[in-house]
Tab-separated table of C-alpha atoms in Angstrom:
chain	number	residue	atom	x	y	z
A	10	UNK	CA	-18.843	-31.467	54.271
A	11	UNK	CA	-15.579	-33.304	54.781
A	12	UNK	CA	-13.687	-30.023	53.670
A	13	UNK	CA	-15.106	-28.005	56.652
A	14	UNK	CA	-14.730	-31.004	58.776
A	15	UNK	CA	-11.295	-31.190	58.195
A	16	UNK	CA	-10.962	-27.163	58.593
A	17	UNK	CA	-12.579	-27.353	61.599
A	18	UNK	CA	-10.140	-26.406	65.025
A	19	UNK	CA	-12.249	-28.805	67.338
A	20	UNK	CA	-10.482	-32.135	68.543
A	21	UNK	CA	-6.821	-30.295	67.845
A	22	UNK	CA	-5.262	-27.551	70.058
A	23	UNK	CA	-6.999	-24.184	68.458
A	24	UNK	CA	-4.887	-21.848	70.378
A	25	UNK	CA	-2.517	-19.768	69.017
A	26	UNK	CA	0.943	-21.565	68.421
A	27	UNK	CA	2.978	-18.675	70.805
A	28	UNK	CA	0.399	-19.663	73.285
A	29	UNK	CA	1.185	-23.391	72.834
A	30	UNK	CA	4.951	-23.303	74.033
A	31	UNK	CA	3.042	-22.608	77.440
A	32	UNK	CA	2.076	-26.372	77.428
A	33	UNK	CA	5.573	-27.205	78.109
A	34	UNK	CA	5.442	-25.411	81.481
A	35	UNK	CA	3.974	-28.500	82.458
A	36	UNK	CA	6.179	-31.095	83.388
A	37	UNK	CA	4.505	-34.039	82.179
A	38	UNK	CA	4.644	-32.683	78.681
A	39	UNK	CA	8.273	-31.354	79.124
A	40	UNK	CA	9.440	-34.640	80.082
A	41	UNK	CA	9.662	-36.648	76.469
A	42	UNK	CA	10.865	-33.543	75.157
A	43	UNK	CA	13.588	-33.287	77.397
A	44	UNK	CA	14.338	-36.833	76.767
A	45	UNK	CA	14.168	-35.984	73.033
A	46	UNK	CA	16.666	-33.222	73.062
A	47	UNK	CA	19.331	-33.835	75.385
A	48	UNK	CA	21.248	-36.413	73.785
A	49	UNK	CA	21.140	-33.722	70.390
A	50	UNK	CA	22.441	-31.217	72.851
A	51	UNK	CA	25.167	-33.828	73.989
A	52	UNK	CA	26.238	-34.519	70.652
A	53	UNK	CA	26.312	-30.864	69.492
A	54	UNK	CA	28.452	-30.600	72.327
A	55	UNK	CA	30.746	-33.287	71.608
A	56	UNK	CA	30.976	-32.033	68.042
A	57	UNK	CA	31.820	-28.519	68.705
A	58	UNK	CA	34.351	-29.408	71.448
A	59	UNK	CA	36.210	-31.211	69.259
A	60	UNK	CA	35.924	-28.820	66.360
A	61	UNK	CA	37.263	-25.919	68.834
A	62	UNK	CA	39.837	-27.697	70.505
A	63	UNK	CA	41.098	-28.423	66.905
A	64	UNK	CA	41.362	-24.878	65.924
A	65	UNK	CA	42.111	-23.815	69.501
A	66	UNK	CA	45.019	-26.066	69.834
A	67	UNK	CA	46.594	-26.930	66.290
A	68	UNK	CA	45.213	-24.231	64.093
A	69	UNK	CA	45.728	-20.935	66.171
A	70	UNK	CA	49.109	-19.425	65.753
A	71	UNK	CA	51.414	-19.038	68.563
A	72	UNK	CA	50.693	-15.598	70.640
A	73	UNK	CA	53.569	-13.130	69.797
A	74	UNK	CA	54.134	-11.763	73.253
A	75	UNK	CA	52.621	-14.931	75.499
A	76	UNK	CA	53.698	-17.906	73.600
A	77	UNK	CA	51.540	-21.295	73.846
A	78	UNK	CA	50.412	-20.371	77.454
A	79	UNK	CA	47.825	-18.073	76.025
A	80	UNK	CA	45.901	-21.221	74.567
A	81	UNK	CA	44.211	-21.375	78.325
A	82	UNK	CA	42.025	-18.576	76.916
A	83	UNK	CA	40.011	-21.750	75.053
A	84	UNK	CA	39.258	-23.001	78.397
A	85	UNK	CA	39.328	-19.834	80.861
A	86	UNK	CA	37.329	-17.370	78.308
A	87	UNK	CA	34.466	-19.865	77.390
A	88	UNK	CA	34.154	-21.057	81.349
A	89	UNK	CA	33.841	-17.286	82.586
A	90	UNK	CA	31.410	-16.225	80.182
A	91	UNK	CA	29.675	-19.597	80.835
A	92	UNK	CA	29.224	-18.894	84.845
A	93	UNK	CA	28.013	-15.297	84.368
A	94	UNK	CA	25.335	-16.161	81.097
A	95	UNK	CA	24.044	-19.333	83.579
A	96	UNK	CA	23.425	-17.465	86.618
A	97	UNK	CA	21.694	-14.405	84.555
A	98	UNK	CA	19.486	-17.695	83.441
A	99	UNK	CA	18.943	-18.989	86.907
A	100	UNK	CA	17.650	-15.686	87.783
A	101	UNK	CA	15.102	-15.441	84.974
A	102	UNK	CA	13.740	-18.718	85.877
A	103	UNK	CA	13.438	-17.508	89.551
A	104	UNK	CA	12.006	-14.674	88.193
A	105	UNK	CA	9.177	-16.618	86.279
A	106	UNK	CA	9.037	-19.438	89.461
A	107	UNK	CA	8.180	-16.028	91.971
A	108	UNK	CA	5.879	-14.607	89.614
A	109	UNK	CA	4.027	-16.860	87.936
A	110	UNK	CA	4.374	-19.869	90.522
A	111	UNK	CA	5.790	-22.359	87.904
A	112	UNK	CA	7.239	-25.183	89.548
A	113	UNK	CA	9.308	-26.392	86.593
A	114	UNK	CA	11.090	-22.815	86.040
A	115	UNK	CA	12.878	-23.382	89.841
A	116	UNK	CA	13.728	-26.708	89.097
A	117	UNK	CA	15.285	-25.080	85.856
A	118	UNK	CA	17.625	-22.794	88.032
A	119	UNK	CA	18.093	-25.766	90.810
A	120	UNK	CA	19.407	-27.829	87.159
A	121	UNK	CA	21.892	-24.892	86.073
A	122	UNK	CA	23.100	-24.277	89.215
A	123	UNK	CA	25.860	-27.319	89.482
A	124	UNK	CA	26.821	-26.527	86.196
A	125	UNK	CA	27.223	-22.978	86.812
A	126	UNK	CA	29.348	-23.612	90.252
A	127	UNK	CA	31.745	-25.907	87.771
A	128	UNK	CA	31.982	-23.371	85.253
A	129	UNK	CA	32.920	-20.685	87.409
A	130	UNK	CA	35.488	-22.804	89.335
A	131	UNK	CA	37.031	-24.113	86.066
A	132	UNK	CA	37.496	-20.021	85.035
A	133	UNK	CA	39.253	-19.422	88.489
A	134	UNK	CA	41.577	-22.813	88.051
A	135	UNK	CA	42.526	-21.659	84.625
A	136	UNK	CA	42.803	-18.027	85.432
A	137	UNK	CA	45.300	-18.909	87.785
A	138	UNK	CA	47.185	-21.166	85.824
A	139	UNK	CA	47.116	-18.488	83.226
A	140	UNK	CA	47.912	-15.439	85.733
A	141	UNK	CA	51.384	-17.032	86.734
A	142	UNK	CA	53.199	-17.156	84.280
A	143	UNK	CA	52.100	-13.531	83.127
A	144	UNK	CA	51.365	-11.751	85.981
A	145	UNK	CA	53.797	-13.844	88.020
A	146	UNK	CA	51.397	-15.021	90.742
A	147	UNK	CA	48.511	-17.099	91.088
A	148	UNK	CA	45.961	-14.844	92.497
A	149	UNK	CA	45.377	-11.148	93.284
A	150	UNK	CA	42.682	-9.629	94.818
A	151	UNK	CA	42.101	-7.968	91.554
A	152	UNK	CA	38.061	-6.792	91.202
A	153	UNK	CA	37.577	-9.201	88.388
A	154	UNK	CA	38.676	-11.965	90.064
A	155	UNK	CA	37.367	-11.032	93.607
A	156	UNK	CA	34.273	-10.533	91.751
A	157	UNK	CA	34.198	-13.877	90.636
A	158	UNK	CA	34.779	-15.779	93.623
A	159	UNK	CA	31.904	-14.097	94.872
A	160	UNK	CA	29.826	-16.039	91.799
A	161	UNK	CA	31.606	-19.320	93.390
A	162	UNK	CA	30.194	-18.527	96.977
A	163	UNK	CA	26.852	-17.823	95.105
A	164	UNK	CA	26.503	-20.651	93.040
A	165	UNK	CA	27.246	-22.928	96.226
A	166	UNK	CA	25.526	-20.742	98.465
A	167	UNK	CA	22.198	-21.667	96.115
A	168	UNK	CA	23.112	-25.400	96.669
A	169	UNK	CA	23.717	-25.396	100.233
A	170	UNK	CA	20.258	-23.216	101.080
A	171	UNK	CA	18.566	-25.875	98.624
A	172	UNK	CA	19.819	-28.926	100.313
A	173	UNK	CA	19.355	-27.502	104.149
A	174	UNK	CA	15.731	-26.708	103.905
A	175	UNK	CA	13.575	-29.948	103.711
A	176	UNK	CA	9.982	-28.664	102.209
A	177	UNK	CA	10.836	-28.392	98.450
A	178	UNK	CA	8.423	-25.337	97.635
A	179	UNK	CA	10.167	-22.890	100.608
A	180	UNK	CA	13.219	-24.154	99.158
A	181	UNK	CA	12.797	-22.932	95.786
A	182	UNK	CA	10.816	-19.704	96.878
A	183	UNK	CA	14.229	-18.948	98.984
A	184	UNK	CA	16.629	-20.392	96.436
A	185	UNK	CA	14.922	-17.884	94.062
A	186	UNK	CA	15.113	-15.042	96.080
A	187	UNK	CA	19.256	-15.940	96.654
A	188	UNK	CA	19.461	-15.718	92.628
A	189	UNK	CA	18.131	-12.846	92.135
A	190	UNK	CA	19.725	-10.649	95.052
A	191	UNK	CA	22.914	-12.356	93.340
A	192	UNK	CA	22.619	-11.530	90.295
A	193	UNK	CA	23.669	-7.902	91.004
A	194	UNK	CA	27.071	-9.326	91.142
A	195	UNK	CA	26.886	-10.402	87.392
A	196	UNK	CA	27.466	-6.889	85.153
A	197	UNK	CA	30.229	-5.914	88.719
A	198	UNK	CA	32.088	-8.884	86.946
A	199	UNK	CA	31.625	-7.256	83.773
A	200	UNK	CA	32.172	-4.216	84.220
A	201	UNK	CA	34.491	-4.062	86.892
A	202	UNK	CA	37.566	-3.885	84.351
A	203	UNK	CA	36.035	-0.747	83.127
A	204	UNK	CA	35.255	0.739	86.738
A	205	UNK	CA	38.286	0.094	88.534
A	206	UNK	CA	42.138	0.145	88.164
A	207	UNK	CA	42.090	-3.813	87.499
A	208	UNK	CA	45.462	-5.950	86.889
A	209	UNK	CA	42.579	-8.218	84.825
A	210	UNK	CA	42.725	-7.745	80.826
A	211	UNK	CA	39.156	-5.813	78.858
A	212	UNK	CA	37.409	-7.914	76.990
A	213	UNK	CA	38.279	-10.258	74.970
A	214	UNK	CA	35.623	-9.584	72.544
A	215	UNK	CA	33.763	-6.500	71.622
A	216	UNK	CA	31.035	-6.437	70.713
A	217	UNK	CA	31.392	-2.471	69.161
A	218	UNK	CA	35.088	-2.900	68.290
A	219	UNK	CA	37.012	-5.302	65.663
A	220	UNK	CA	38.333	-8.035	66.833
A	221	UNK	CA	41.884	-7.805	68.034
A	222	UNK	CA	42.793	-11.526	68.231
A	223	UNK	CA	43.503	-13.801	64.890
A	224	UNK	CA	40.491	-14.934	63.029
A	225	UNK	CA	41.593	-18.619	64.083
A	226	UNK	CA	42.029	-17.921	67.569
A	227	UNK	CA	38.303	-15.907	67.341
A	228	UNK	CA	37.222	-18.847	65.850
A	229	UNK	CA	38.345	-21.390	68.652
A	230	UNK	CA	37.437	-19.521	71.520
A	231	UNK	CA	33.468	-19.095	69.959
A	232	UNK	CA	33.716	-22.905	69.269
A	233	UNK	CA	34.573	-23.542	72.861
A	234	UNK	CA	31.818	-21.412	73.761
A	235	UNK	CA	29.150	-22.934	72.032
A	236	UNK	CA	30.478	-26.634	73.182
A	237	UNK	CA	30.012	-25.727	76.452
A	238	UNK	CA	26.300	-23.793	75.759
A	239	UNK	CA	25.177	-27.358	74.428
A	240	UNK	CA	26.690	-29.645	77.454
A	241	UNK	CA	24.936	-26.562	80.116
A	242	UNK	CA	21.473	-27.389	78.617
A	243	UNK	CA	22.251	-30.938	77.835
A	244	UNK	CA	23.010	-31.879	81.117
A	245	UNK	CA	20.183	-29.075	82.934
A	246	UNK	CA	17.071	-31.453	80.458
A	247	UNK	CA	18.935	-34.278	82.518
A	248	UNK	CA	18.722	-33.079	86.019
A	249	UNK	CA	15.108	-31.701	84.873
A	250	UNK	CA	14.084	-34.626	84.186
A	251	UNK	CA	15.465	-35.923	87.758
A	252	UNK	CA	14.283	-33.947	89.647
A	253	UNK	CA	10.588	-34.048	88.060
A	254	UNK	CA	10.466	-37.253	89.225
A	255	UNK	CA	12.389	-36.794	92.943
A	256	UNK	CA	9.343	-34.627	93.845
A	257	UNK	CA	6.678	-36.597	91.893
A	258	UNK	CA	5.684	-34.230	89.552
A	259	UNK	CA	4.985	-36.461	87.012
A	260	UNK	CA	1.358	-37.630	86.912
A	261	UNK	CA	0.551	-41.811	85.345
A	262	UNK	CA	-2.641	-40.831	84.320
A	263	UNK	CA	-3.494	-36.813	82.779
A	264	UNK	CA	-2.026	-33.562	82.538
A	265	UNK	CA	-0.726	-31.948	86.433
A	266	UNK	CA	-1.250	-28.097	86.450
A	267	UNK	CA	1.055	-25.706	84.795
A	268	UNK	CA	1.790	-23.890	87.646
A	269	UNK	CA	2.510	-25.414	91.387
């Protein structure tokens, strides 16, 4: 009797476990995971920025035809790949906040966006700083870069539309309609080396081709990369948890809804 007692699914959560992850849709059981994680995701980010700076900037051999100023690519690579990946993100979310009315996927996007806007800005600073003293001028109205600056005016398009419209749920149902229209602008970044005449190197890594870079250098920029993955979702549980509580979605007593 005990043994099918203790088999039995009642008083414990029956449901399948892919079915379970839903649960966290909610943001009063988000919350104390969010608190939880983020200061992991801050360490891992500490860790791995030091790690890649270390290779970055003592371990990877001098460029042969650029000298030290190539080492920007540990700060302008990472940051550029950073601002497209986020705003891909903030569109999913919008995605899921139009479609399935979730209230906690747009205050995902709302929690990437700063981040985003910073990342993006960082990869124009350092691009210029970079461009200089190779291309001999600061900026060019090259696609890539033009392309770019449009993901600036996005990203602080987002914030401004956010911040002038009072009623939080039109808002986010607008905000989410900006990301997504915006996201077209994401593979002209990408791509636009490959479609246009562009003063802007390829890739920097291929995905289908060998690497053409030292493994150290490889090494330092992925590093950087992942540093900068952890402090994005480090710091978006943070605002999350913020903003949860700026528009009282956190309930004292029970479970609120898993949608809006």
């Amino acid at each position: 009797m005990s043994r099918i007692l203790h088999s039995s699914p009642i008083g414990r959560d029956a449901r399948p476990a892919r079915w379970r992850w839903f649960a966290f849709a909610s943001a009063q059981r988000f919350d104390p995971l969010a608190r939880r994680l983020a200061p992991r995701f801050f360490a891992a980010a500490l860790a791995f920025l030091l790690a890649g700076m270390t290779v970055g900037f003592a371990l990877a051999p001098t460029d042969a035809q650029q000298g030290e100023v190539y080492r920007i690519i540990f700060i302008h690579v990472p940051a550029a790949w950073m601002s497209m990946f986020i705003y891909l993100v903030m569109a999913m979310y919008s995605a899921l906040a139009l479609v399935f009315h979730t209230r906690l996927s747009s205050l995902m996007a709302s929690a990437l966006a700063p981040t985003g806007a910073i990342f993006t800005a960082i990869a124009l600073v350092s691009g210029a700083l970079w461009g200089q003293p190779t291309w001999g001028t600061w900026w060019v109205w090259d696609a890539r870069l033009t392309s770019e600056l449009l993901l600036l005016f996005l990203y602080l398009g987002y914030l401004a539309l956010e911040a002038a419209i009072d009623e939080p749920r039109r808002a986010e149902r607008a905000c989410a309609v900006l990301a997504l229209v915006g996201s077209i602008n994401v593979p002209v970044i990408y791509f636009s080396v490959r479609w246009w005449n562009t003063l802007h190197q390829g890739a920097s890594v291929s995905l289908t081709a060998a690497p053409s870079m030292a493994a150290t250098m490889l090494a330092g920029m992925l590093l950087m990369t992942l540093a900068c993955w952890m402090y994005a979702i480090a710091v978006a549980l943070v605002r999350v948890r913020c903003l949860t509580r700026e528009r009282g979605l956190l309930n004292p007593v029970g479970d609120e809804p898993w949608h809006g």
